[in-house]
């Protein structure tokens, strides 16, 4: 089965509000990354975490290896935040990345 | 469940070598993508395709060719490999438009060019 379960698959927010995306892991991961897909199709790295939390502007991410999850919080959402967000996790002892299937975020006026 | 399979998982070649990375998806998706991941860059799009016989250029296409032989199969070709192409390569598929969709990824290919 899937090792990375990302939710929700789709999310709609009004400008100025916030919410959280989540990835649950079925096995121990040593690190997680969060990406956002740009208009050209490339995935821009938002965060890389081996533990704890990181914050950048209106985005904040947390990773708990023991509890097997990671979150991406968006606050004060803006129209330009719309897009598809992915998490990807590194299994312990492996160089590979296991991707979540993405969250399609739509920010509405 | 959507499935994207990449091969090989690991590859080592020398400068000037010829490498083919394979990707097969059993999702009946129209779109397929090749990305490379390097520290500090996220995943950068090399080439993508929206159907058999189609090829579109991504953000970092130099030094790469690609071919979509069937709906299922998408190949990435390095005809004269260089050390700068040492990277992690990911294939993905999707059934929607490029701008807004869910992607299903393979587990990656680790390529080392010596």
PDB file of C-alpha atoms in Angstrom:
ATOM      1  CA  UNK A   1       0.000   0.000   0.000  1.00  0.00           C
ATOM      2  CA  UNK A   2       0.927   3.639  -0.198  1.00  0.00           C
ATOM      3  CA  UNK A   3       3.560   4.759   2.260  1.00  0.00           C
ATOM      4  CA  UNK A   4       2.534   8.417   2.056  1.00  0.00           C
ATOM      5  CA  UNK A   5      -1.093   9.442   2.367  1.00  0.00           C
ATOM      6  CA  UNK A   6      -1.744  13.097   1.663  1.00  0.00           C
ATOM      7  CA  UNK A   7      -4.940  14.890   2.576  1.00  0.00           C
ATOM      8  CA  UNK A   8      -7.102  16.559   1.602  1.00  0.00           C
ATOM      9  CA  UNK A   9      -6.928  15.941  -2.106  1.00  0.00           C
ATOM     10  CA  UNK A  10      -8.609  19.288  -2.733  1.00  0.00           C
ATOM     11  CA  UNK A  11      -9.108  22.369  -0.576  1.00  0.00           C
ATOM     12  CA  UNK A  12     -10.874  25.696  -1.112  1.00  0.00           C
ATOM     13  CA  UNK A  13     -10.114  28.707   1.065  1.00  0.00           C
ATOM     14  CA  UNK A  14     -11.276  32.304   1.090  1.00  0.00           C
ATOM     15  CA  UNK A  15      -8.619  34.961   1.053  1.00  0.00           C
ATOM     16  CA  UNK A  16      -7.328  35.727   4.510  1.00  0.00           C
ATOM     17  CA  UNK A  17      -8.220  32.371   5.991  1.00  0.00           C
ATOM     18  CA  UNK A  18      -5.979  29.418   6.679  1.00  0.00           C
ATOM     19  CA  UNK A  19      -5.847  25.668   6.845  1.00  0.00           C
ATOM     20  CA  UNK A  20      -3.506  22.715   7.017  1.00  0.00           C
ATOM     21  CA  UNK A  21      -2.412  19.967   4.703  1.00  0.00           C
ATOM     22  CA  UNK A  22      -1.289  16.678   6.127  1.00  0.00           C
ATOM     23  CA  UNK A  23       0.780  13.688   5.134  1.00  0.00           C
ATOM     24  CA  UNK A  24       0.624  10.471   7.111  1.00  0.00           C
ATOM     25  CA  UNK A  25       3.290   7.833   6.715  1.00  0.00           C
ATOM     26  CA  UNK A  26       2.886   4.106   7.092  1.00  0.00           C
ATOM     27  CA  UNK A  27       6.557   3.618   7.841  1.00  0.00           C
ATOM     28  CA  UNK A  28       9.315   5.551   9.556  1.00  0.00           C
ATOM     29  CA  UNK A  29      10.593   8.435   7.479  1.00  0.00           C
ATOM     30  CA  UNK A  30      13.800  10.293   8.198  1.00  0.00           C
ATOM     31  CA  UNK A  31      12.872  13.517   6.426  1.00  0.00           C
ATOM     32  CA  UNK A  32      10.075  15.177   4.531  1.00  0.00           C
ATOM     33  CA  UNK A  33       9.883  17.832   1.855  1.00  0.00           C
ATOM     34  CA  UNK A  34       6.990  20.003   0.802  1.00  0.00           C
ATOM     35  CA  UNK A  35       6.699  21.271  -2.752  1.00  0.00           C
ATOM     36  CA  UNK A  36       4.437  23.548  -4.683  1.00  0.00           C
ATOM     37  CA  UNK A  37       3.864  23.052  -8.390  1.00  0.00           C
ATOM     38  CA  UNK A  38       4.491  26.153 -10.443  1.00  0.00           C
ATOM     39  CA  UNK A  39       2.807  27.156 -13.670  1.00  0.00           C
ATOM     40  CA  UNK A  40       5.533  25.472 -15.718  1.00  0.00           C
ATOM     41  CA  UNK A  41       5.103  22.164 -13.978  1.00  0.00           C
ATOM     42  CA  UNK A  42       8.210  22.227 -11.854  1.00  0.00           C
ATOM     43  CA  UNK A  43       7.936  21.490  -8.157  1.00  0.00           C
ATOM     44  CA  UNK A  44       9.411  24.268  -6.051  1.00  0.00           C
ATOM     45  CA  UNK A  45      10.848  23.249  -2.715  1.00  0.00           C
ATOM     46  CA  UNK A  46       9.005  24.919   0.157  1.00  0.00           C
ATOM     47  CA  UNK A  47      10.492  23.081   3.133  1.00  0.00           C
ATOM     48  CA  UNK A  48      12.888  20.301   3.991  1.00  0.00           C
ATOM     49  CA  UNK A  49      12.575  18.928   7.518  1.00  0.00           C
ATOM     50  CA  UNK A  50      14.389  16.161   9.340  1.00  0.00           C
ATOM     51  CA  UNK A  51      12.479  17.036  12.522  1.00  0.00           C
ATOM     52  CA  UNK A  52      10.590  19.825  14.259  1.00  0.00           C
ATOM     53  CA  UNK A  53       9.059  22.820  12.569  1.00  0.00           C
ATOM     54  CA  UNK A  54      10.034  25.457  10.052  1.00  0.00           C
ATOM     55  CA  UNK A  55       8.323  28.649   9.113  1.00  0.00           C
ATOM     56  CA  UNK A  56       8.595  30.847   6.058  1.00  0.00           C
ATOM     57  CA  UNK A  57       6.257  33.792   5.732  1.00  0.00           C
ATOM     58  CA  UNK A  58       2.686  32.562   5.826  1.00  0.00           C
ATOM     59  CA  UNK A  59       3.717  28.912   5.604  1.00  0.00           C
ATOM     60  CA  UNK A  60       4.707  26.670   8.469  1.00  0.00           C
ATOM     61  CA  UNK A  61       5.585  23.003   8.367  1.00  0.00           C
ATOM     62  CA  UNK A  62       6.033  20.364  11.028  1.00  0.00           C
ATOM     63  CA  UNK A  63       7.411  16.843  10.915  1.00  0.00           C
ATOM     64  CA  UNK A  64       7.082  14.167  13.574  1.00  0.00           C
ATOM     65  CA  UNK A  65       8.983  11.056  12.579  1.00  0.00           C
ATOM     66  CA  UNK A  66       7.852   9.088  15.601  1.00  0.00           C
ATOM     67  CA  UNK A  67       4.170   9.853  15.081  1.00  0.00           C
ATOM     68  CA  UNK A  68       4.619   9.441  11.325  1.00  0.00           C
ATOM     69  CA  UNK A  69       3.123  12.618   9.962  1.00  0.00           C
ATOM     70  CA  UNK A  70       3.928  16.013   8.562  1.00  0.00           C
ATOM     71  CA  UNK A  71       1.787  19.095   8.152  1.00  0.00           C
ATOM     72  CA  UNK A  72       1.883  22.248   6.069  1.00  0.00           C
ATOM     73  CA  UNK A  73      -0.058  25.183   7.509  1.00  0.00           C
ATOM     74  CA  UNK A  74      -1.095  28.130   5.379  1.00  0.00           C
ATOM     75  CA  UNK A  75      -2.313  31.289   7.073  1.00  0.00           C
ATOM     76  CA  UNK A  76      -3.780  34.462   5.587  1.00  0.00           C
ATOM     77  CA  UNK A  77      -4.187  32.715   2.237  1.00  0.00           C
ATOM     78  CA  UNK A  78      -3.736  34.817  -0.881  1.00  0.00           C
ATOM     79  CA  UNK A  79      -4.969  34.225  -4.413  1.00  0.00           C
ATOM     80  CA  UNK A  80      -1.444  33.458  -5.583  1.00  0.00           C
ATOM     81  CA  UNK A  81      -1.223  30.547  -3.136  1.00  0.00           C
ATOM     82  CA  UNK A  82      -3.551  28.560  -5.367  1.00  0.00           C
ATOM     83  CA  UNK A  83      -1.919  25.521  -6.852  1.00  0.00           C
ATOM     84  CA  UNK A  84      -1.003  21.953  -6.141  1.00  0.00           C
ATOM     85  CA  UNK A  85       1.077  21.060  -3.100  1.00  0.00           C
ATOM     86  CA  UNK A  86       2.968  17.827  -2.561  1.00  0.00           C
ATOM     87  CA  UNK A  87       4.768  16.211   0.290  1.00  0.00           C
ATOM     88  CA  UNK A  88       7.558  13.740  -0.276  1.00  0.00           C
ATOM     89  CA  UNK A  89       9.240  11.638   2.396  1.00  0.00           C
ATOM     90  CA  UNK A  90      12.555   9.814   2.643  1.00  0.00           C
ATOM     91  CA  UNK A  91      12.247   6.339   4.158  1.00  0.00           C
ATOM     92  CA  UNK A  92      14.866   5.545   6.753  1.00  0.00           C
ATOM     93  CA  UNK A  93      17.803   3.831   5.126  1.00  0.00           C
ATOM     94  CA  UNK A  94      16.842   4.826   1.596  1.00  0.00           C
ATOM     95  CA  UNK A  95      17.723   7.664  -0.746  1.00  0.00           C
ATOM     96  CA  UNK A  96      14.372   7.454  -2.446  1.00  0.00           C
ATOM     97  CA  UNK A  97      11.513   9.887  -2.146  1.00  0.00           C
ATOM     98  CA  UNK A  98       7.957   8.694  -1.706  1.00  0.00           C
ATOM     99  CA  UNK A  99       5.441  11.282  -2.847  1.00  0.00           C
ATOM    100  CA  UNK A 100       1.984  12.086  -1.682  1.00  0.00           C
ATOM    101  CA  UNK A 101      -0.524  12.468  -4.489  1.00  0.00           C
ATOM    102  CA  UNK A 102      -0.990  16.163  -3.933  1.00  0.00           C
ATOM    103  CA  UNK A 103      -3.466  18.707  -2.613  1.00  0.00           C
ATOM    104  CA  UNK A 104      -5.130  21.032  -5.064  1.00  0.00           C
ATOM    105  CA  UNK A 105      -5.577  24.340  -3.240  1.00  0.00           C
ATOM    106  CA  UNK A 106      -7.942  27.002  -4.564  1.00  0.00           C
ATOM    107  CA  UNK A 107      -7.991  30.396  -2.877  1.00  0.00           C
ATOM    108  CA  UNK A 108     -11.121  32.403  -3.614  1.00  0.00           C
ATOM    109  CA  UNK A 109     -11.730  36.155  -3.291  1.00  0.00           C
TER     110      UNK A 109
ATOM    111  CA  UNK B   1      -4.208   2.232  -7.326  1.00  0.00           C
ATOM    112  CA  UNK B   2      -2.167   4.428  -9.637  1.00  0.00           C
ATOM    113  CA  UNK B   3       1.191   2.885 -10.489  1.00  0.00           C
ATOM    114  CA  UNK B   4       4.311   4.433 -11.979  1.00  0.00           C
ATOM    115  CA  UNK B   5       7.336   2.190 -12.317  1.00  0.00           C
ATOM    116  CA  UNK B   6      10.823   3.432 -13.067  1.00  0.00           C
ATOM    117  CA  UNK B   7      13.842   1.439 -14.097  1.00  0.00           C
ATOM    118  CA  UNK B   8      16.608   1.089 -13.315  1.00  0.00           C
ATOM    119  CA  UNK B   9      16.590   2.120  -9.660  1.00  0.00           C
ATOM    120  CA  UNK B  10      20.299   2.876  -9.736  1.00  0.00           C
ATOM    121  CA  UNK B  11      22.639   3.566 -12.626  1.00  0.00           C
ATOM    122  CA  UNK B  12      26.310   4.396 -12.822  1.00  0.00           C
ATOM    123  CA  UNK B  13      27.889   5.488 -16.076  1.00  0.00           C
ATOM    124  CA  UNK B  14      30.944   7.368 -17.283  1.00  0.00           C
ATOM    125  CA  UNK B  15      31.201  10.752 -18.917  1.00  0.00           C
ATOM    126  CA  UNK B  16      30.113  10.435 -22.524  1.00  0.00           C
ATOM    127  CA  UNK B  17      28.087   7.343 -21.830  1.00  0.00           C
ATOM    128  CA  UNK B  18      24.667   6.600 -23.223  1.00  0.00           C
ATOM    129  CA  UNK B  19      21.856   6.142 -20.682  1.00  0.00           C
ATOM    130  CA  UNK B  20      18.168   5.401 -21.024  1.00  0.00           C
ATOM    131  CA  UNK B  21      15.812   5.759 -18.089  1.00  0.00           C
ATOM    132  CA  UNK B  22      12.462   4.025 -18.416  1.00  0.00           C
ATOM    133  CA  UNK B  23       9.090   4.847 -16.981  1.00  0.00           C
ATOM    134  CA  UNK B  24       5.861   2.916 -17.283  1.00  0.00           C
ATOM    135  CA  UNK B  25       2.482   3.929 -15.924  1.00  0.00           C
ATOM    136  CA  UNK B  26      -0.553   1.714 -15.693  1.00  0.00           C
ATOM    137  CA  UNK B  27      -2.945   4.544 -14.843  1.00  0.00           C
ATOM    138  CA  UNK B  28      -4.177   5.244 -18.365  1.00  0.00           C
ATOM    139  CA  UNK B  29      -2.989   8.800 -17.833  1.00  0.00           C
ATOM    140  CA  UNK B  30      -2.366  11.126 -20.736  1.00  0.00           C
ATOM    141  CA  UNK B  31       0.410  13.188 -19.181  1.00  0.00           C
ATOM    142  CA  UNK B  32       3.815  11.916 -18.214  1.00  0.00           C
ATOM    143  CA  UNK B  33       6.742  13.896 -16.850  1.00  0.00           C
ATOM    144  CA  UNK B  34      10.454  13.564 -16.172  1.00  0.00           C
ATOM    145  CA  UNK B  35      11.960  15.546 -13.314  1.00  0.00           C
ATOM    146  CA  UNK B  36      15.368  15.780 -11.739  1.00  0.00           C
ATOM    147  CA  UNK B  37      15.956  16.623  -8.133  1.00  0.00           C
ATOM    148  CA  UNK B  38      19.064  18.331  -6.889  1.00  0.00           C
ATOM    149  CA  UNK B  39      19.837  19.846  -3.528  1.00  0.00           C
ATOM    150  CA  UNK B  40      18.442  23.347  -3.300  1.00  0.00           C
ATOM    151  CA  UNK B  41      16.394  23.121  -6.474  1.00  0.00           C
ATOM    152  CA  UNK B  42      13.332  21.055  -5.759  1.00  0.00           C
ATOM    153  CA  UNK B  43      12.141  19.005  -8.685  1.00  0.00           C
ATOM    154  CA  UNK B  44      12.817  20.595 -12.029  1.00  0.00           C
ATOM    155  CA  UNK B  45      10.892  19.575 -15.103  1.00  0.00           C
ATOM    156  CA  UNK B  46      13.020  18.160 -17.909  1.00  0.00           C
ATOM    157  CA  UNK B  47      10.453  17.004 -20.459  1.00  0.00           C
ATOM    158  CA  UNK B  48       6.835  16.044 -20.476  1.00  0.00           C
ATOM    159  CA  UNK B  49       4.316  14.535 -22.838  1.00  0.00           C
ATOM    160  CA  UNK B  50       0.578  14.558 -23.210  1.00  0.00           C
ATOM    161  CA  UNK B  51       0.286  11.443 -25.297  1.00  0.00           C
ATOM    162  CA  UNK B  52       2.012   8.854 -27.397  1.00  0.00           C
ATOM    163  CA  UNK B  53       4.313  10.504 -29.897  1.00  0.00           C
ATOM    164  CA  UNK B  54       4.098  13.901 -28.178  1.00  0.00           C
ATOM    165  CA  UNK B  55       6.996  15.666 -26.464  1.00  0.00           C
ATOM    166  CA  UNK B  56       7.112  19.008 -24.675  1.00  0.00           C
ATOM    167  CA  UNK B  57      10.164  20.813 -23.364  1.00  0.00           C
ATOM    168  CA  UNK B  58      10.379  21.521 -19.659  1.00  0.00           C
ATOM    169  CA  UNK B  59      12.539  23.915 -17.670  1.00  0.00           C
ATOM    170  CA  UNK B  60      15.878  22.116 -17.883  1.00  0.00           C
ATOM    171  CA  UNK B  61      15.892  20.159 -21.169  1.00  0.00           C
ATOM    172  CA  UNK B  62      19.520  20.672 -22.231  1.00  0.00           C
ATOM    173  CA  UNK B  63      21.399  17.402 -22.572  1.00  0.00           C
ATOM    174  CA  UNK B  64      18.251  15.306 -22.496  1.00  0.00           C
ATOM    175  CA  UNK B  65      16.018  13.737 -25.059  1.00  0.00           C
ATOM    176  CA  UNK B  66      12.790  11.950 -24.367  1.00  0.00           C
ATOM    177  CA  UNK B  67      10.430   9.744 -26.242  1.00  0.00           C
ATOM    178  CA  UNK B  68       6.862   8.677 -25.533  1.00  0.00           C
ATOM    179  CA  UNK B  69       6.443   5.456 -27.439  1.00  0.00           C
ATOM    180  CA  UNK B  70       3.025   4.491 -26.083  1.00  0.00           C
ATOM    181  CA  UNK B  71       0.576   5.945 -23.607  1.00  0.00           C
ATOM    182  CA  UNK B  72       2.227   3.780 -20.954  1.00  0.00           C
ATOM    183  CA  UNK B  73       5.912   4.300 -21.692  1.00  0.00           C
ATOM    184  CA  UNK B  74       8.059   7.426 -21.431  1.00  0.00           C
ATOM    185  CA  UNK B  75      11.836   7.266 -21.812  1.00  0.00           C
ATOM    186  CA  UNK B  76      14.514   9.766 -20.866  1.00  0.00           C
ATOM    187  CA  UNK B  77      17.671   9.611 -22.970  1.00  0.00           C
ATOM    188  CA  UNK B  78      21.108  10.904 -22.099  1.00  0.00           C
ATOM    189  CA  UNK B  79      23.197  10.339 -25.207  1.00  0.00           C
ATOM    190  CA  UNK B  80      26.401  11.942 -23.922  1.00  0.00           C
ATOM    191  CA  UNK B  81      26.149  11.859 -20.163  1.00  0.00           C
ATOM    192  CA  UNK B  82      28.004  14.486 -18.158  1.00  0.00           C
ATOM    193  CA  UNK B  83      28.800  14.684 -14.428  1.00  0.00           C
ATOM    194  CA  UNK B  84      26.340  17.581 -14.110  1.00  0.00           C
ATOM    195  CA  UNK B  85      23.598  15.081 -14.877  1.00  0.00           C
ATOM    196  CA  UNK B  86      24.314  13.139 -11.712  1.00  0.00           C
ATOM    197  CA  UNK B  87      20.975  13.458  -9.954  1.00  0.00           C
ATOM    198  CA  UNK B  88      17.809  11.801  -8.770  1.00  0.00           C
ATOM    199  CA  UNK B  89      15.301  11.381 -11.575  1.00  0.00           C
ATOM    200  CA  UNK B  90      11.590  11.035 -11.048  1.00  0.00           C
ATOM    201  CA  UNK B  91       8.883  10.117 -13.475  1.00  0.00           C
ATOM    202  CA  UNK B  92       5.271  11.056 -12.904  1.00  0.00           C
ATOM    203  CA  UNK B  93       1.917  10.692 -14.604  1.00  0.00           C
ATOM    204  CA  UNK B  94      -1.342  12.601 -14.517  1.00  0.00           C
ATOM    205  CA  UNK B  95      -4.673  12.512 -16.295  1.00  0.00           C
ATOM    206  CA  UNK B  96      -5.377  16.254 -16.168  1.00  0.00           C
ATOM    207  CA  UNK B  97      -3.938  19.420 -17.561  1.00  0.00           C
ATOM    208  CA  UNK B  98      -0.412  20.517 -16.812  1.00  0.00           C
ATOM    209  CA  UNK B  99      -1.461  23.478 -14.735  1.00  0.00           C
ATOM    210  CA  UNK B 100      -3.631  21.869 -12.150  1.00  0.00           C
ATOM    211  CA  UNK B 101      -3.632  18.218 -11.288  1.00  0.00           C
ATOM    212  CA  UNK B 102      -2.507  15.439  -9.049  1.00  0.00           C
ATOM    213  CA  UNK B 103       0.677  13.696  -9.967  1.00  0.00           C
ATOM    214  CA  UNK B 104       1.581  10.107  -9.310  1.00  0.00           C
ATOM    215  CA  UNK B 105       5.293   9.513  -8.969  1.00  0.00           C
ATOM    216  CA  UNK B 106       7.664   6.647  -9.477  1.00  0.00           C
ATOM    217  CA  UNK B 107      10.192   5.887  -6.753  1.00  0.00           C
ATOM    218  CA  UNK B 108      13.064   7.470  -8.565  1.00  0.00           C
ATOM    219  CA  UNK B 109      16.286   6.564 -10.346  1.00  0.00           C
ATOM    220  CA  UNK B 110      19.623   7.485  -8.900  1.00  0.00           C
ATOM    221  CA  UNK B 111      22.064   8.287 -11.702  1.00  0.00           C
ATOM    222  CA  UNK B 112      25.763   8.806 -11.153  1.00  0.00           C
ATOM    223  CA  UNK B 113      27.948  10.032 -14.002  1.00  0.00           C
ATOM    224  CA  UNK B 114      31.634   9.561 -13.215  1.00  0.00           C
TER     225      UNK B 114
END
